[in-house]
Each structure stands twice: as structure tokens, then as C-alpha cells.
Amino acid sequence: MKYSTVAVSADGPRYLASTAVLLSELLKVVICLAVLARQRLRQSRSLDMTAMARDVFGAESDCLKMLVPAGLYVVQNNLQFVAVRNLDPATFQVSYQFKIITTALFSVWLLSRSLSQQKWVSLFLLTAGIALVQMPRSSGGGGTAHTRQDGNGDDDEEVARRALMQLTGLSAVALACVSSGLAGVWFEKVLKGSKGSLWVRNAQLSLFSLVPALLVGVILVDGAKVAKLGFFQGYTVWTWAVIVLQAGGGLIVSLVVKYADNIIKGFATSISIILSSVASVYLFNFSMSRNFVIGAGMVLFATHLYGSSAKPAAAAEKKPPVEPHERLSNDDADEKK
Ligand code: C5P
């Protein structure tokens, strides 16, 4: 994402984040509708569009519940671009890990999930560990990410500009962390607590997201720029890559939330970051820093701690209540799944 924002021709315009967010939502809509159409065809051998529309927007679809995460995700996806443009990649990645904690807090609040002390410890350890993993090398040069944006910035104006960028970027990250926790847990609650398949929920989410992405993002915020230099200003192959990655990543997130939960998603993402860094050792000659090794150790230990705090025997003795909502509140049942 960072690379796509700098990989532009010398003095050409930068692409507009709002248009990229809109296109990735559009791509998700197309994918979700294609999956739903395929499911319909398999069931009834004919493509009944009214039945499909009824599944997604009908009186029984409970579609209005998706308005909240749809709005939040559009804001969050735009905030991510704001953060990436104002911070260096490492600071962005490190500070964005705070979403692990906001997600846990919203899970406790909205899903009435109770987390043992050991689980809280493991979550803080995970956040600190993954932040360490992403931290650039402390002493000069050779880190995995650039830690300075440009210039040496000795004069006051430059210092003030940097401070403002830092403040804007970190505020965007803070809001994105709150949104990530709230939207993710809201989606999980609706998905697991009511009927409506994953693909129906995903279709509702992305269709509803199109409205704010277009009206607020593209028209209200960037309308003047779009009118002046066009919708696709500054687009490169990297912009398209980001759009595809955002759409694909979003759909994978929904699968993780369905088959596991939002907290476990935090562990999965952290471990995937470590695995891809290890792969970079072989692929891109990435050398592991001490911070990386310590952080990776903390992440693995946190994962073990979180998993081992489940007490299968006790859980088996105490059968969970049958209500779907209540089943959500049972950590052990979730982990077993
Ligand atoms: O950083 P975080 O894990 O909160 O990011 C979640 C991402 O997944 C967002 O970009 C959101 O738009 C996307 N998503 C999605 N479909 C879902 C749930 C999340 O596209 N059902």
C-alpha cells in the first residue's frame, strides 16, 4: 500500500484513496454476487434474480444490521490510506496492532465474552510482540522499512510539518483501531447470531459500503479533484494491486470471522506476518534483527498462552447453553471449533 502511494510518475498526481476504496468495494460486490448466483444455480438450476434480491434485501434478510459495519469499514479503509501517507510503514504497522486490544474489548462488551486473566496477558503480549516484529532496526540503515520520509528537516517549518503529519497519521490509526474492533465484532455478532449465510452478509456489507464510499469519499471529499483530473488520476499497476489485495483480504477476513473469531484473527494475522518475514529471508535476503526474533518469540508464546488457557475438560463438564448468542460467549467452544 505504501509503495503504491509513492510509485507515481515524477510530477503526476497521486491516486485518490477514495476511488481505490470504492473500486475494492465494487470488486467485493461482484465476487459476492457471483458466489450467490453460483449457489442459486446449483440449487435450482436457474438464475432467479428476484429470489437472489430477496435473499440479500428481503424482509427476512435483516440487512439493516449491516449498515453499521458497512459505514465503519468505509471510514476505516480510507483512514488506513491517510495513516499510510502520513507515517512511515513501520510506525503505521506497529501502532495499528493496537486493534488487537480494541477487538478484545468490543468482544467482551458486545458478545458478552469473558476473557480470563491469562488470555488478557496473552493479548497484550501478542500486541507488544507483533509491534516489536515490525519495528525497524534501531541503529542506522538496513531495516526492513524506511524510517524517514524525506529530507533532513532541520528548519522549523519542516519540523512542524513532520509533527503535523505524525499527529494526523497517529490519529487516523487510533480511529481505525476503534473501527476495526467495533466493525469486526459487530459483523461477527450478526453473522453468528442470526440466519443469513456468509455470502449474503458479505454482499449486504459491500453493497451498503458502496453508498458512503461513493457519496462521502469520492464525491464529497474528493469531488473537486475528480472533476479536475478524473477518477483514475495517478493510477498505476500498483494501485490495481492494492485494490485486489484489499478486496481479497477483506473476504478472507470474513471467512476467518465465520470459522474462528475476531480475536483469533489477531493471532492468525500476527503469525502470517512472521511467516512472510521468514519467507523473505530466503526470497529477498531479509536479515532478522534481534527485535524480530524477540518479537516472534513473544507472539508464539502468546499464542500458546491463549490456546492453553482453554480448559477442555471443564468445558465438557459444563455444557454451554444452546442459544447461538450465548454460544458466542463461550471461549472454549469457539477455540475448539
Ligand atoms: O484491519 P482489519 O482486520 O479490521 O480489516 C478488516 C478488513 O476486512 C477491512 O478492510 C474490511 O473492509 C474488510 N472486511 C470485508 N468483509 C468483511 C469483514 C471485513 O471486506 N465481512
Short mmCIF file of C-alpha atoms and ligand atoms in Angstrom, two decimals:
data_model
loop_
_atom_site.label_atom_id
_atom_site.label_comp_id
_atom_site.label_asym_id
_atom_site.label_seq_id
_atom_site.Cartn_x
_atom_site.Cartn_y
_atom_site.Cartn_z
CA MET A 1 0.00 0.00 0.00
CA LYS A 2 2.82 2.36 0.92
CA TYR A 3 4.69 1.55 -2.27
CA SER A 4 1.61 2.23 -4.37
CA THR A 5 1.34 5.72 -2.89
CA VAL A 6 4.91 6.63 -3.86
CA ALA A 7 5.18 4.73 -7.15
CA VAL A 8 3.89 7.57 -9.29
CA SER A 9 5.44 9.35 -12.23
CA ALA A 10 7.75 12.24 -11.29
CA ASP A 11 5.24 15.06 -11.05
CA GLY A 12 1.98 13.30 -11.87
CA PRO A 13 -0.92 13.35 -9.41
CA ARG A 14 -1.20 10.73 -6.66
CA TYR A 15 -4.16 8.39 -6.94
CA LEU A 16 -7.15 9.17 -4.75
CA ALA A 17 -7.66 6.76 -1.86
CA SER A 18 -11.43 7.24 -2.06
CA THR A 19 -11.55 5.88 -5.60
CA ALA A 20 -9.43 2.86 -4.64
CA VAL A 21 -11.73 2.12 -1.69
CA LEU A 22 -14.80 2.40 -3.93
CA LEU A 23 -13.31 0.04 -6.53
CA SER A 24 -12.32 -2.56 -3.97
CA GLU A 25 -15.88 -2.49 -2.56
CA LEU A 26 -17.19 -2.87 -6.11
CA LEU A 27 -14.90 -5.85 -6.69
CA LYS A 28 -16.22 -7.47 -3.49
CA VAL A 29 -19.82 -6.89 -4.65
CA VAL A 30 -19.05 -8.63 -7.95
CA ILE A 31 -17.37 -11.58 -6.21
CA CYS A 32 -20.16 -11.99 -3.62
CA LEU A 33 -22.92 -11.80 -6.23
CA ALA A 34 -21.07 -14.32 -8.40
CA VAL A 35 -20.81 -16.75 -5.47
CA LEU A 36 -24.51 -16.27 -4.62
CA ALA A 37 -25.50 -16.78 -8.26
CA ARG A 38 -23.46 -19.98 -8.40
CA GLN A 39 -25.11 -21.25 -5.22
CA ARG A 40 -28.58 -20.45 -6.68
CA LEU A 41 -27.74 -22.21 -9.95
CA ARG A 42 -26.65 -25.29 -8.07
CA GLN A 43 -29.83 -25.32 -6.00
CA SER A 44 -32.46 -24.62 -8.63
CA ARG A 45 -30.65 -24.84 -11.98
CA SER A 46 -31.99 -21.42 -12.93
CA LEU A 47 -30.77 -17.96 -12.07
CA ASP A 48 -33.76 -16.43 -10.28
CA MET A 49 -32.69 -12.81 -9.79
CA THR A 50 -35.72 -11.87 -7.69
CA ALA A 51 -35.02 -14.71 -5.29
CA MET A 52 -31.42 -13.55 -5.04
CA ALA A 53 -32.50 -9.97 -4.37
CA ARG A 54 -34.92 -11.31 -1.72
CA ASP A 55 -32.07 -13.23 -0.03
CA VAL A 56 -29.98 -10.08 0.18
CA PHE A 57 -32.54 -7.33 0.80
CA GLY A 58 -35.83 -9.12 1.62
CA ALA A 59 -37.83 -8.54 4.82
CA GLU A 60 -36.27 -11.65 6.38
CA SER A 61 -32.73 -10.74 5.46
CA ASP A 62 -32.08 -8.45 8.44
CA CYS A 63 -29.96 -6.42 6.05
CA LEU A 64 -30.18 -3.17 8.02
CA LYS A 65 -27.92 -4.65 10.69
CA MET A 66 -25.09 -4.43 8.17
CA LEU A 67 -25.35 -0.64 7.87
CA VAL A 68 -23.14 -0.04 10.90
CA PRO A 69 -20.10 -2.15 9.87
CA ALA A 70 -20.52 -1.03 6.26
CA GLY A 71 -20.17 2.64 7.25
CA LEU A 72 -17.37 1.92 9.71
CA TYR A 73 -15.31 -0.12 7.24
CA VAL A 74 -15.52 2.60 4.58
CA VAL A 75 -14.22 5.15 7.08
CA GLN A 76 -11.56 2.71 8.32
CA ASN A 77 -10.35 1.80 4.84
CA ASN A 78 -9.98 5.50 4.00
CA LEU A 79 -8.24 6.19 7.32
CA GLN A 80 -5.69 3.50 6.55
CA PHE A 81 -4.62 5.43 3.46
CA VAL A 82 -4.44 8.67 5.49
CA ALA A 83 -2.24 6.88 8.04
CA VAL A 84 -0.01 5.27 5.42
CA ARG A 85 0.53 8.62 3.67
CA ASN A 86 1.47 10.42 6.87
CA LEU A 87 3.54 7.77 8.66
CA ASP A 88 6.39 5.56 7.67
CA PRO A 89 5.31 1.94 7.11
CA ALA A 90 6.86 0.66 10.34
CA THR A 91 5.17 3.22 12.59
CA PHE A 92 1.88 2.52 10.86
CA GLN A 93 2.22 -1.26 11.25
CA VAL A 94 3.34 -1.05 14.86
CA SER A 95 0.62 1.34 16.00
CA TYR A 96 -2.11 -0.46 14.05
CA GLN A 97 -1.51 -3.56 16.21
CA PHE A 98 -3.46 -1.82 18.94
CA LYS A 99 -6.56 -3.10 17.13
CA ILE A 100 -5.93 -6.46 18.83
CA ILE A 101 -6.83 -4.84 22.14
CA THR A 102 -9.82 -2.84 20.83
CA THR A 103 -11.16 -6.05 19.27
CA ALA A 104 -10.87 -7.88 22.60
CA LEU A 105 -12.62 -5.02 24.42
CA PHE A 106 -15.52 -4.96 21.94
CA SER A 107 -15.77 -8.79 22.08
CA VAL A 108 -16.20 -8.58 25.85
CA TRP A 109 -18.72 -5.76 25.57
CA LEU A 110 -20.84 -6.76 22.58
CA LEU A 111 -20.51 -10.54 22.59
CA SER A 112 -20.51 -10.85 26.40
CA ARG A 113 -17.39 -12.91 26.02
CA SER A 114 -15.42 -13.35 29.19
CA LEU A 115 -11.66 -13.47 28.88
CA SER A 116 -9.55 -14.95 31.65
CA GLN A 117 -6.60 -13.04 33.07
CA GLN A 118 -4.28 -15.37 31.19
CA LYS A 119 -5.98 -14.50 27.91
CA TRP A 120 -5.65 -10.77 28.56
CA VAL A 121 -1.96 -11.25 29.33
CA SER A 122 -1.54 -13.21 26.12
CA LEU A 123 -3.31 -10.47 24.11
CA PHE A 124 -1.03 -7.72 25.46
CA LEU A 125 1.96 -9.96 24.83
CA LEU A 126 0.76 -10.54 21.28
CA THR A 127 0.34 -6.79 20.67
CA ALA A 128 3.78 -5.99 22.06
CA GLY A 129 5.39 -8.95 20.24
CA ILE A 130 3.98 -8.13 16.83
CA ALA A 131 4.85 -4.45 17.34
CA LEU A 132 8.48 -5.49 18.04
CA VAL A 133 8.50 -7.72 14.96
CA GLN A 134 7.54 -4.79 12.78
CA MET A 135 9.89 -2.31 14.40
CA PRO A 136 12.72 -1.12 12.17
CA ARG A 137 16.33 -1.66 13.22
CA SER A 138 17.31 0.85 15.85
CA SER A 139 20.71 1.82 14.58
CA GLY A 140 21.27 3.37 11.17
CA GLY A 141 20.25 1.86 7.88
CA GLY A 142 19.38 -1.57 6.61
CA GLY A 143 15.99 -2.00 8.27
CA THR A 144 13.08 -3.63 6.56
CA ALA A 145 11.28 -0.35 6.06
CA HIS A 146 12.33 3.23 5.60
CA THR A 147 12.04 5.10 8.85
CA ARG A 148 12.43 8.61 7.47
CA GLN A 149 10.13 10.05 4.89
CA ASP A 150 12.31 12.64 3.17
CA GLY A 151 14.79 15.44 3.67
CA ASN A 152 16.70 16.13 6.87
CA GLY A 153 14.19 18.71 8.08
CA ASP A 154 16.30 20.97 10.24
CA ASP A 155 14.29 24.14 9.87
CA ASP A 156 11.24 24.88 11.99
CA GLU A 157 8.80 24.61 9.15
CA GLU A 158 9.99 21.14 8.30
CA VAL A 159 9.81 20.06 11.95
CA ALA A 160 6.28 21.45 12.25
CA ARG A 161 5.24 19.72 9.02
CA ARG A 162 6.62 16.41 10.26
CA ALA A 163 4.87 16.82 13.63
CA LEU A 164 1.57 17.53 11.91
CA MET A 165 1.95 14.50 9.65
CA GLN A 166 2.77 12.35 12.67
CA LEU A 167 -0.27 13.65 14.56
CA THR A 168 -2.58 13.19 11.58
CA GLY A 169 -1.26 9.70 10.91
CA LEU A 170 -1.47 8.51 14.51
CA SER A 171 -4.98 9.96 14.96
CA ALA A 172 -6.05 8.12 11.82
CA VAL A 173 -4.56 4.89 13.20
CA ALA A 174 -6.32 5.37 16.56
CA LEU A 175 -9.70 5.82 14.88
CA ALA A 176 -9.03 2.90 12.53
CA CYS A 177 -8.23 0.67 15.54
CA VAL A 178 -11.55 1.54 17.21
CA SER A 179 -13.39 0.98 13.95
CA SER A 180 -11.60 -2.32 13.31
CA GLY A 181 -12.66 -3.66 16.72
CA LEU A 182 -16.23 -2.40 16.60
CA ALA A 183 -16.98 -3.25 12.95
CA GLY A 184 -15.35 -6.70 13.20
CA VAL A 185 -17.21 -7.67 16.36
CA TRP A 186 -20.50 -6.25 15.05
CA PHE A 187 -20.12 -8.32 11.87
CA GLU A 188 -19.34 -11.42 13.96
CA LYS A 189 -22.39 -10.87 16.17
CA VAL A 190 -24.75 -10.54 13.20
CA LEU A 191 -23.14 -13.42 11.28
CA LYS A 192 -23.24 -15.90 14.14
CA GLY A 193 -26.30 -14.63 15.97
CA SER A 194 -28.84 -14.65 13.14
CA LYS A 195 -29.54 -16.54 9.95
CA GLY A 196 -28.12 -15.35 6.66
CA SER A 197 -25.17 -17.05 5.02
CA LEU A 198 -21.67 -15.63 4.96
CA TRP A 199 -22.01 -14.62 1.30
CA VAL A 200 -25.37 -12.93 1.85
CA ARG A 201 -23.83 -10.96 4.74
CA ASN A 202 -20.76 -10.10 2.67
CA ALA A 203 -22.94 -8.97 -0.23
CA GLN A 204 -25.00 -6.76 2.10
CA LEU A 205 -21.86 -5.32 3.66
CA SER A 206 -20.17 -4.43 0.39
CA LEU A 207 -23.37 -3.19 -1.30
CA PHE A 208 -24.07 -0.88 1.64
CA SER A 209 -20.43 0.24 1.64
CA LEU A 210 -20.74 1.43 -1.94
CA VAL A 211 -23.05 4.29 -0.92
CA PRO A 212 -20.76 6.08 1.59
CA ALA A 213 -17.68 5.15 -0.45
CA LEU A 214 -19.18 6.98 -3.43
CA LEU A 215 -21.14 9.80 -1.80
CA VAL A 216 -18.82 10.73 1.04
CA GLY A 217 -15.43 9.58 -0.26
CA VAL A 218 -15.43 10.17 -4.00
CA ILE A 219 -17.99 12.98 -4.30
CA LEU A 220 -17.89 14.95 -1.04
CA VAL A 221 -14.21 14.65 -0.07
CA ASP A 222 -12.50 14.27 -3.45
CA GLY A 223 -15.20 15.61 -5.81
CA ALA A 224 -13.21 18.68 -6.91
CA LYS A 225 -10.07 16.64 -7.65
CA VAL A 226 -12.06 14.03 -9.56
CA ALA A 227 -13.73 16.75 -11.62
CA LYS A 228 -10.36 18.32 -12.40
CA LEU A 229 -8.11 15.34 -13.16
CA GLY A 230 -10.50 12.41 -13.46
CA PHE A 231 -11.41 9.33 -11.43
CA PHE A 232 -8.35 7.33 -12.44
CA GLN A 233 -5.75 10.07 -11.88
CA GLY A 234 -2.39 8.71 -10.71
CA TYR A 235 -3.38 5.06 -11.19
CA THR A 236 -0.54 2.61 -11.72
CA VAL A 237 -0.39 -1.16 -11.76
CA TRP A 238 0.37 -0.94 -8.01
CA THR A 239 -2.91 0.86 -7.36
CA TRP A 240 -4.77 -2.01 -9.01
CA ALA A 241 -2.73 -4.48 -6.97
CA VAL A 242 -3.78 -2.70 -3.76
CA ILE A 243 -7.44 -2.76 -4.85
CA VAL A 244 -7.33 -6.52 -5.50
CA LEU A 245 -5.43 -7.20 -2.24
CA GLN A 246 -7.87 -5.10 -0.19
CA ALA A 247 -10.89 -6.88 -1.69
CA GLY A 248 -9.39 -10.38 -1.40
CA GLY A 249 -8.06 -9.68 2.10
CA GLY A 250 -11.48 -8.44 3.22
CA LEU A 251 -13.23 -11.59 2.04
CA ILE A 252 -10.62 -13.75 3.77
CA VAL A 253 -11.21 -11.76 6.98
CA SER A 254 -14.89 -12.67 6.78
CA LEU A 255 -14.03 -16.37 6.42
CA VAL A 256 -11.76 -16.21 9.47
CA VAL A 257 -14.50 -14.50 11.49
CA LYS A 258 -17.03 -17.15 10.45
CA TYR A 259 -14.92 -20.22 11.20
CA ALA A 260 -12.99 -18.77 14.15
CA ASP A 261 -13.48 -15.30 15.63
CA ASN A 262 -12.10 -11.77 15.61
CA ILE A 263 -9.65 -12.35 18.46
CA ILE A 264 -8.20 -15.44 16.83
CA LYS A 265 -7.93 -13.36 13.63
CA GLY A 266 -5.41 -11.20 15.50
CA PHE A 267 -3.24 -14.25 16.23
CA ALA A 268 -3.59 -15.53 12.65
CA THR A 269 -2.55 -12.18 11.18
CA SER A 270 0.41 -11.89 13.52
CA ILE A 271 1.68 -15.36 12.71
CA SER A 272 1.21 -14.70 9.00
CA ILE A 273 3.39 -11.58 9.32
CA ILE A 274 6.12 -13.66 10.96
CA LEU A 275 5.87 -16.45 8.37
CA SER A 276 6.07 -13.99 5.50
CA SER A 277 9.11 -12.35 7.11
CA VAL A 278 10.78 -15.75 7.43
CA ALA A 279 9.98 -16.39 3.77
CA SER A 280 11.61 -13.02 2.96
CA VAL A 281 14.89 -14.30 4.40
CA TYR A 282 15.02 -16.78 1.51
CA LEU A 283 13.25 -14.71 -1.11
CA PHE A 284 14.58 -11.21 -0.56
CA ASN A 285 17.66 -11.69 1.63
CA PHE A 286 15.87 -10.12 4.56
CA SER A 287 18.02 -10.46 7.67
CA MET A 288 16.32 -10.89 11.00
CA SER A 289 17.02 -8.27 13.64
CA ARG A 290 17.19 -9.00 17.36
CA ASN A 291 13.84 -7.20 17.78
CA PHE A 292 12.34 -9.52 15.19
CA VAL A 293 13.49 -12.68 16.93
CA ILE A 294 12.36 -11.50 20.38
CA GLY A 295 9.02 -10.26 18.99
CA ALA A 296 8.40 -13.51 17.09
CA GLY A 297 9.14 -15.48 20.27
CA MET A 298 6.64 -13.33 22.18
CA VAL A 299 3.96 -13.86 19.52
CA LEU A 300 4.43 -17.63 19.59
CA PHE A 301 4.42 -17.72 23.38
CA ALA A 302 1.28 -15.51 23.46
CA THR A 303 -0.44 -17.87 21.03
CA HIS A 304 0.44 -20.83 23.20
CA LEU A 305 -0.73 -18.98 26.32
CA TYR A 306 -4.06 -18.02 24.73
CA GLY A 307 -4.67 -21.56 23.49
CA SER A 308 -3.66 -23.27 26.71
CA SER A 309 -5.92 -21.14 28.86
CA ALA A 310 -8.89 -23.08 27.44
CA LYS A 311 -9.86 -25.90 29.77
CA PRO A 312 -11.42 -28.54 27.54
CA ALA A 313 -12.26 -30.87 30.43
CA ALA A 314 -14.09 -28.18 32.40
CA ALA A 315 -15.80 -27.02 29.23
CA ALA A 316 -17.04 -30.54 28.53
CA GLU A 317 -18.48 -30.86 32.03
CA LYS A 318 -20.26 -27.52 31.79
CA LYS A 319 -22.32 -27.80 28.63
CA PRO A 320 -22.76 -24.38 27.00
CA PRO A 321 -26.29 -23.01 26.61
CA VAL A 322 -27.87 -23.72 23.25
CA GLU A 323 -28.70 -20.15 22.18
CA PRO A 324 -26.37 -19.03 19.38
CA HIS A 325 -25.66 -15.71 21.11
CA GLU A 326 -24.77 -17.49 24.28
CA ARG A 327 -22.60 -19.93 22.46
CA LEU A 328 -20.57 -16.95 21.33
CA SER A 329 -19.86 -16.07 24.91
CA ASN A 330 -18.16 -19.40 25.46
CA ASP A 331 -14.48 -19.02 24.62
CA ASP A 332 -13.66 -22.67 24.92
CA ALA A 333 -16.34 -23.73 22.46
CA ASP A 334 -15.03 -21.17 19.97
CA GLU A 335 -11.47 -22.34 20.28
CA LYS A 336 -12.41 -25.98 19.88
CA LYS A 337 -14.17 -25.03 16.68
O1 C5P B 1 -7.76 -4.32 9.93
P1 C5P B 1 -8.98 -5.14 9.98
O2 C5P B 1 -8.74 -6.58 10.26
O3 C5P B 1 -10.09 -4.55 10.81
O4 C5P B 1 -9.50 -5.05 8.48
C1 C5P B 1 -10.64 -5.70 8.08
C2 C5P B 1 -10.77 -5.51 6.58
O5 C5P B 1 -11.61 -6.52 6.08
C3 C5P B 1 -11.40 -4.17 6.16
O6 C5P B 1 -10.72 -3.70 5.04
C4 C5P B 1 -12.82 -4.54 5.78
O7 C5P B 1 -13.32 -3.72 4.75
C5 C5P B 1 -12.65 -5.97 5.32
N1 C5P B 1 -13.82 -6.83 5.55
C6 C5P B 1 -14.56 -7.26 4.46
N2 C5P B 1 -15.62 -8.10 4.64
C7 C5P B 1 -15.98 -8.49 5.89
C8 C5P B 1 -15.24 -8.06 7.01
C9 C5P B 1 -14.16 -7.22 6.80
O8 C5P B 1 -14.25 -6.90 3.33
N3 C5P B 1 -17.01 -9.30 6.01
#
